[in-house]
Coordinates of C-alpha atoms in Angstrom, one line a residue:
T1 CA 91.7 7.2 65.1
A2 CA 89.0 5.5 67.1
Y3 CA 85.8 7.2 68.1
E4 CA 83.4 5.8 70.6
I5 CA 80.0 7.1 69.6
S6 CA 78.0 7.1 72.8
T7 CA 75.9 9.2 75.2
R8 CA 77.0 12.6 76.3
D9 CA 75.9 14.5 79.4
W10 CA 73.8 17.4 78.1
S11 CA 73.0 18.6 81.6
S12 CA 69.3 18.0 80.9
D13 CA 66.9 15.2 80.5
V14 CA 66.3 15.8 76.8
C15 CA 68.5 12.9 75.7
S16 CA 68.1 9.5 77.2
S17 CA 69.6 7.2 74.6
D18 CA 72.3 4.7 75.7
L19 CA 73.0 3.7 72.1
R20 CA 76.7 3.0 71.5
E21 CA 78.3 2.8 68.1
P22 CA 82.0 2.1 68.5
V23 CA 83.7 2.8 65.2
E24 CA 87.3 3.0 64.0
V25 CA 87.7 5.6 61.2
H26 CA 89.7 3.2 59.0
D27 CA 86.9 0.6 59.3
I28 CA 84.7 2.8 57.2
L29 CA 86.8 2.1 54.1
R30 CA 88.2 -1.3 55.0
A31 CA 87.6 -4.5 53.1
D32 CA 86.9 -7.7 55.0
E33 CA 87.5 -11.4 54.2
A34 CA 84.3 -11.8 52.3
M35 CA 85.2 -8.9 50.0
R36 CA 88.7 -10.4 49.4
R37 CA 87.2 -13.8 48.7
F38 CA 84.8 -12.2 46.2
L39 CA 87.8 -10.7 44.3
Q40 CA 90.1 -13.8 44.6
V41 CA 87.6 -16.5 43.8
D42 CA 84.2 -15.3 42.6
V43 CA 85.3 -12.8 39.9
A44 CA 89.0 -13.8 39.6
A45 CA 88.6 -15.0 36.0
L46 CA 86.8 -11.8 35.1
L47 CA 89.5 -9.6 36.6
R48 CA 92.2 -11.5 34.7
R49 CA 90.3 -11.3 31.4
E50 CA 89.3 -7.6 31.6
G51 CA 92.0 -6.2 33.7
P52 CA 91.5 -4.9 37.3
V53 CA 89.8 -1.6 36.4
R54 CA 87.3 -2.8 33.8
G55 CA 87.0 -6.2 35.5
L56 CA 86.0 -4.5 38.8
A57 CA 83.5 -2.3 36.9
A58 CA 81.9 -5.5 35.4
A59 CA 82.0 -7.2 38.8
L60 CA 79.8 -4.5 40.3
Q61 CA 76.8 -5.4 38.0
P62 CA 74.9 -8.5 36.8
P63 CA 75.0 -10.9 35.2
G64 CA 78.6 -11.7 36.0
G65 CA 78.9 -9.8 39.3
L66 CA 76.9 -8.2 42.1
T67 CA 73.3 -7.2 42.1
L68 CA 73.2 -4.0 44.0
H69 CA 70.2 -2.1 45.3
Y70 CA 69.9 1.6 46.2
D71 CA 68.9 2.0 49.9
A72 CA 69.1 5.4 51.6
S73 CA 67.7 4.2 54.9
R74 CA 71.2 4.2 56.5
T75 CA 74.7 5.1 55.5
R76 CA 76.7 1.9 55.5
T77 CA 80.5 1.3 55.8
A78 CA 82.2 -0.5 52.8
R79 CA 81.8 -3.9 54.5
E80 CA 78.2 -3.3 55.4
A81 CA 77.3 -2.2 51.9
F82 CA 79.0 -5.3 50.4
A83 CA 77.3 -7.7 52.9
S84 CA 73.8 -6.3 52.3
R85 CA 74.4 -5.7 48.5
A86 CA 72.8 -2.3 49.1
G87 CA 73.5 1.3 50.1
N88 CA 73.1 4.9 49.3
C89 CA 75.5 6.7 46.9
L90 CA 78.2 7.2 49.5
S91 CA 78.0 3.6 50.8
L92 CA 78.3 2.1 47.3
V93 CA 81.3 4.4 46.5
L94 CA 83.0 3.4 49.8
M95 CA 82.5 -0.3 48.9
T96 CA 83.9 0.2 45.4
A97 CA 86.9 2.1 46.7
A98 CA 87.6 -0.6 49.3
L99 CA 87.5 -3.3 46.6
A100 CA 89.7 -1.3 44.3
R101 CA 92.3 -0.8 46.9
E102 CA 92.4 -4.6 47.5
L103 CA 93.4 -4.8 43.8
G104 CA 96.1 -2.2 44.2
L105 CA 94.2 0.4 42.1
R106 CA 94.5 4.2 42.5
V107 CA 91.3 5.7 43.9
Q108 CA 90.2 9.3 43.5
F109 CA 86.9 10.5 45.0
Q110 CA 84.9 13.1 43.0
A111 CA 81.9 15.1 44.2
I112 CA 79.1 16.4 42.0
D113 CA 77.3 19.0 44.0
D114 CA 76.3 21.7 41.5
D115 CA 72.7 20.5 41.6
P116 CA 72.0 19.2 45.1
R117 CA 68.8 17.3 45.8
W118 CA 66.6 18.2 48.8
S119 CA 64.3 16.0 50.8
R120 CA 62.3 16.3 54.0
L121 CA 62.7 13.9 56.9
E122 CA 61.1 14.2 60.3
G123 CA 60.9 18.0 60.2
L124 CA 64.3 18.4 58.6
Y125 CA 65.2 19.7 55.2
V126 CA 68.1 17.5 54.0
E127 CA 70.4 18.4 51.2
A128 CA 72.2 15.6 49.4
G129 CA 75.1 16.0 47.1
H130 CA 76.5 13.1 44.9
L131 CA 79.8 11.2 45.0
N132 CA 81.6 8.9 42.5
V133 CA 85.0 7.3 42.3
N134 CA 87.7 7.3 39.6
L135 CA 89.9 4.2 39.4
S136 CA 93.2 3.8 37.5
Q137 CA 96.0 1.3 37.4
D138 CA 99.7 2.2 38.0
L139 CA 101.4 2.5 34.6
R140 CA 104.2 0.2 35.6
E141 CA 101.9 -2.5 36.8
S142 CA 99.9 -2.2 33.6
A143 CA 103.0 -2.7 31.5
A144 CA 104.2 -5.6 33.6
S145 CA 100.8 -7.4 33.4
R146 CA 100.4 -6.6 29.6
V147 CA 96.9 -5.2 30.4
P148 CA 96.1 -1.8 28.8
H149 CA 96.2 1.1 31.2
D150 CA 92.7 2.0 32.2
N151 CA 91.2 5.0 33.8
L152 CA 87.5 4.7 34.6
T153 CA 84.9 6.6 36.7
I154 CA 82.4 4.4 38.6
D155 CA 79.1 6.1 39.2
F156 CA 75.8 4.7 40.5
L157 CA 73.7 7.3 38.7
P158 CA 72.5 6.7 35.1
P159 CA 74.9 8.5 32.6
E160 CA 72.2 10.8 31.3
Q161 CA 71.8 12.3 34.8
L162 CA 75.6 13.2 34.8
A163 CA 75.7 14.9 31.5
G164 CA 77.1 18.4 31.7
R165 CA 77.6 18.3 35.5
S166 CA 80.9 19.5 37.0
M167 CA 83.0 17.4 39.3
R168 CA 85.6 18.3 41.9
R169 CA 88.1 16.1 43.6
V170 CA 87.7 15.4 47.3
D171 CA 90.2 13.8 49.6
E172 CA 89.7 10.8 51.8
A173 CA 89.4 12.9 55.0
A174 CA 86.4 14.8 53.4
V175 CA 84.8 11.5 52.4
L176 CA 85.1 10.1 55.9
A177 CA 83.6 13.3 57.3
M178 CA 80.7 12.9 54.8
F179 CA 80.1 9.5 56.3
M180 CA 80.1 10.8 59.8
N181 CA 77.9 13.7 58.9
N182 CA 75.4 11.4 57.3
R183 CA 75.3 9.2 60.4
A184 CA 74.7 12.4 62.4
A185 CA 71.8 13.5 60.3
E186 CA 70.3 10.0 60.4
S187 CA 70.5 9.9 64.2
L188 CA 69.1 13.4 64.4
A189 CA 66.1 12.4 62.2
R190 CA 65.2 9.5 64.5
G191 CA 65.5 11.8 67.6
D192 CA 68.7 10.3 69.0
L193 CA 70.5 13.6 69.8
D194 CA 73.3 12.0 71.8
T195 CA 74.4 9.8 68.9
A196 CA 73.9 12.6 66.4
H197 CA 76.0 15.0 68.5
A198 CA 78.8 12.5 68.8
W199 CA 78.9 11.7 65.0
A200 CA 78.7 15.4 64.2
L201 CA 81.6 16.2 66.5
A202 CA 83.6 13.4 64.9
A203 CA 82.9 14.8 61.4
V204 CA 84.1 18.3 62.5
R205 CA 87.3 16.7 64.0
Q206 CA 87.9 14.8 60.8
A207 CA 87.4 17.8 58.5
P208 CA 87.6 21.0 60.5
D209 CA 86.8 23.2 57.5
D210 CA 83.7 21.3 56.4
A211 CA 80.8 23.7 56.7
N212 CA 78.3 20.9 56.2
A213 CA 79.5 19.1 59.3
R214 CA 79.4 22.3 61.3
N215 CA 75.9 23.1 60.0
T216 CA 74.7 19.7 61.1
L217 CA 76.2 20.1 64.5
A218 CA 74.5 23.5 64.9
V219 CA 71.1 22.0 64.0
I220 CA 71.6 19.4 66.7
Y221 CA 72.3 22.2 69.2
L222 CA 69.1 23.9 68.0
R223 CA 67.1 20.8 68.5
H224 CA 68.5 20.5 72.0
G225 CA 67.6 24.1 72.7
D226 CA 71.1 25.5 73.0
Q227 CA 70.8 28.5 70.8
S228 CA 74.1 30.1 71.9
A229 CA 76.2 27.0 70.9
A230 CA 74.2 26.8 67.7
E231 CA 75.0 30.4 66.8
T232 CA 78.7 30.0 67.5
V233 CA 78.9 26.9 65.3
L234 CA 76.9 28.5 62.5
R235 CA 79.2 31.6 62.4
L236 CA 82.2 29.3 62.4
A237 CA 80.7 27.4 59.4
L238 CA 80.1 30.7 57.6
A239 CA 83.6 31.9 58.4
H240 CA 85.0 28.9 56.4
A241 CA 82.3 29.0 53.7
P242 CA 80.5 32.4 53.5
N243 CA 78.1 31.1 50.8
Q244 CA 76.9 27.9 52.6
T245 CA 73.2 28.4 52.1
S246 CA 72.1 25.9 54.8
A247 CA 74.1 27.6 57.5
L248 CA 72.9 31.0 56.4
S249 CA 69.3 29.9 56.4
N250 CA 69.6 28.4 59.9
L251 CA 71.4 31.4 61.3
I252 CA 68.7 33.7 59.9
Q253 CA 66.0 31.6 61.5
L254 CA 67.8 31.6 64.8
L255 CA 68.2 35.4 64.8
R256 CA 64.5 35.9 63.9
R257 CA 63.4 33.7 66.7
Q258 CA 65.4 36.0 69.0
Q259 CA 63.9 39.1 67.4
R260 CA 67.3 40.2 66.2
L261 CA 65.8 41.3 62.9
A262 CA 68.4 44.0 62.1
E263 CA 71.1 41.3 62.2
A264 CA 69.1 38.9 60.1
Q265 CA 68.2 41.3 57.3
P266 CA 71.7 41.5 55.6
L267 CA 72.1 37.8 55.9
Q268 CA 68.7 37.3 54.2
E269 CA 69.8 39.6 51.4
R270 CA 72.9 37.5 50.9
L271 CA 70.9 34.3 50.9
T272 CA 68.5 35.7 48.4
R273 CA 71.4 36.5 46.0
L274 CA 72.8 33.0 46.4
E275 CA 69.5 31.1 46.3
A276 CA 66.7 32.6 44.2
Q277 CA 64.2 30.2 45.6
A278 CA 64.3 28.3 48.9
P279 CA 63.9 24.5 48.8
F280 CA 60.2 23.4 48.9
H281 CA 59.0 26.9 48.2
D282 CA 56.5 25.8 45.6
F283 CA 55.5 22.8 47.7
E284 CA 54.7 24.9 50.7
R285 CA 52.7 27.3 48.6
G286 CA 50.8 24.3 47.2
V287 CA 50.0 23.0 50.7
A288 CA 48.8 26.5 51.7
A289 CA 46.5 26.7 48.6
L290 CA 45.0 23.3 49.3
Q291 CA 44.3 24.2 52.9
A292 CA 42.6 27.3 51.7
G293 CA 40.4 25.2 49.4
D294 CA 42.1 26.1 46.1
A295 CA 42.8 22.6 44.7
R296 CA 43.5 23.8 41.2
G297 CA 46.0 26.4 42.3
A298 CA 47.6 23.9 44.6
L299 CA 48.0 21.4 41.8
A300 CA 49.9 24.0 39.7
W301 CA 52.4 24.5 42.5
F302 CA 52.8 20.8 43.1
R303 CA 53.4 20.3 39.4
R304 CA 56.3 22.8 39.5
E305 CA 58.0 20.7 42.2
L306 CA 57.3 17.5 40.3
A307 CA 58.9 18.9 37.2
R308 CA 62.1 19.1 39.2
E309 CA 61.7 15.9 41.2
P310 CA 59.2 13.6 39.5
E311 CA 59.7 10.7 41.9
D312 CA 59.5 12.6 45.2
H313 CA 56.9 10.7 47.3
E314 CA 55.6 13.8 49.1
F315 CA 55.0 15.8 46.0
N316 CA 53.2 12.9 44.4
V317 CA 51.0 12.4 47.5
W318 CA 49.9 16.0 47.7
A319 CA 49.4 16.3 43.9
G320 CA 47.2 13.2 44.2
I321 CA 45.1 14.8 46.9
A322 CA 44.6 17.9 44.7
E323 CA 43.7 15.8 41.7
W324 CA 41.2 13.8 43.8
R325 CA 39.5 17.0 45.1
L326 CA 39.2 18.1 41.5
G327 CA 37.5 14.9 40.6
E328 CA 40.5 13.5 38.6
R329 CA 40.4 10.0 40.0
E330 CA 42.8 8.3 37.5
A331 CA 45.4 11.1 37.8
A332 CA 45.2 10.9 41.6
R333 CA 45.7 7.1 41.5
R334 CA 48.8 7.5 39.3
H335 CA 50.3 9.9 41.8
F336 CA 49.5 7.7 44.7

């Protein structure tokens, strides 16, 4: 299926972008000639020696293979991630899967979303799950090549961050929808509502039951000022996934803006049961304390957030401000 990601008539002058991103769905996971040359020439000896599964795992890391960098600025296709030697979790998994399929390996995607990470971007709260990929060789091919049968999970997180976390299998359609949903969120964050809308619609078409894609589409409608469309999409998302906390939170906010407080209350009670504490709760209390002149109290709130996400840039900046106001110059510099 081919989607042309382009402008849409919103019947208003809110959107003015003429950005076009023609994309064919199968291109997202497709290897190109450079990737095939890498397998057939650059790491061919490694693949013969180690076998296709462990050889590919070795080929994805130095010194004998690629030097990859984490880059969350844009979700890349498999080919784009290989060309730039960089990508976010999803992009690097797509690249790995595309290389594995060139080797005839079986590919199984796995999601780890029992502990999602939150970030803030241009006025949006963004929830990020995690994806990895399991690779295996056909038993008959393994026997024919006299290479031991291997089954290996490739993950771009350190092993200690995965200990004890549950994984669930996800099909390719869901992974493609994740890609489209990411592109929608990235376009939304930079204010390009036309492109965001087109990507989100593509994600919903790709995986109609995906509540995350519907939630993103609803946020785009909210940003555009179409509350009726946003409410319809949010209720559809919750019909498929009643416990989707992002959709619940967005619907509650929409109802409160419209002073429909009696409708919002039971939804708030359900959200509270599902999510004991909203994302950035401690951070926002810290900011409020700092603005009220209570730097010590603010620092206590920021430290609670840093205990969960020690490398978050925003938490560190605000903690540094609090430390500076308390006269702790060295501690402030470390945060900065």
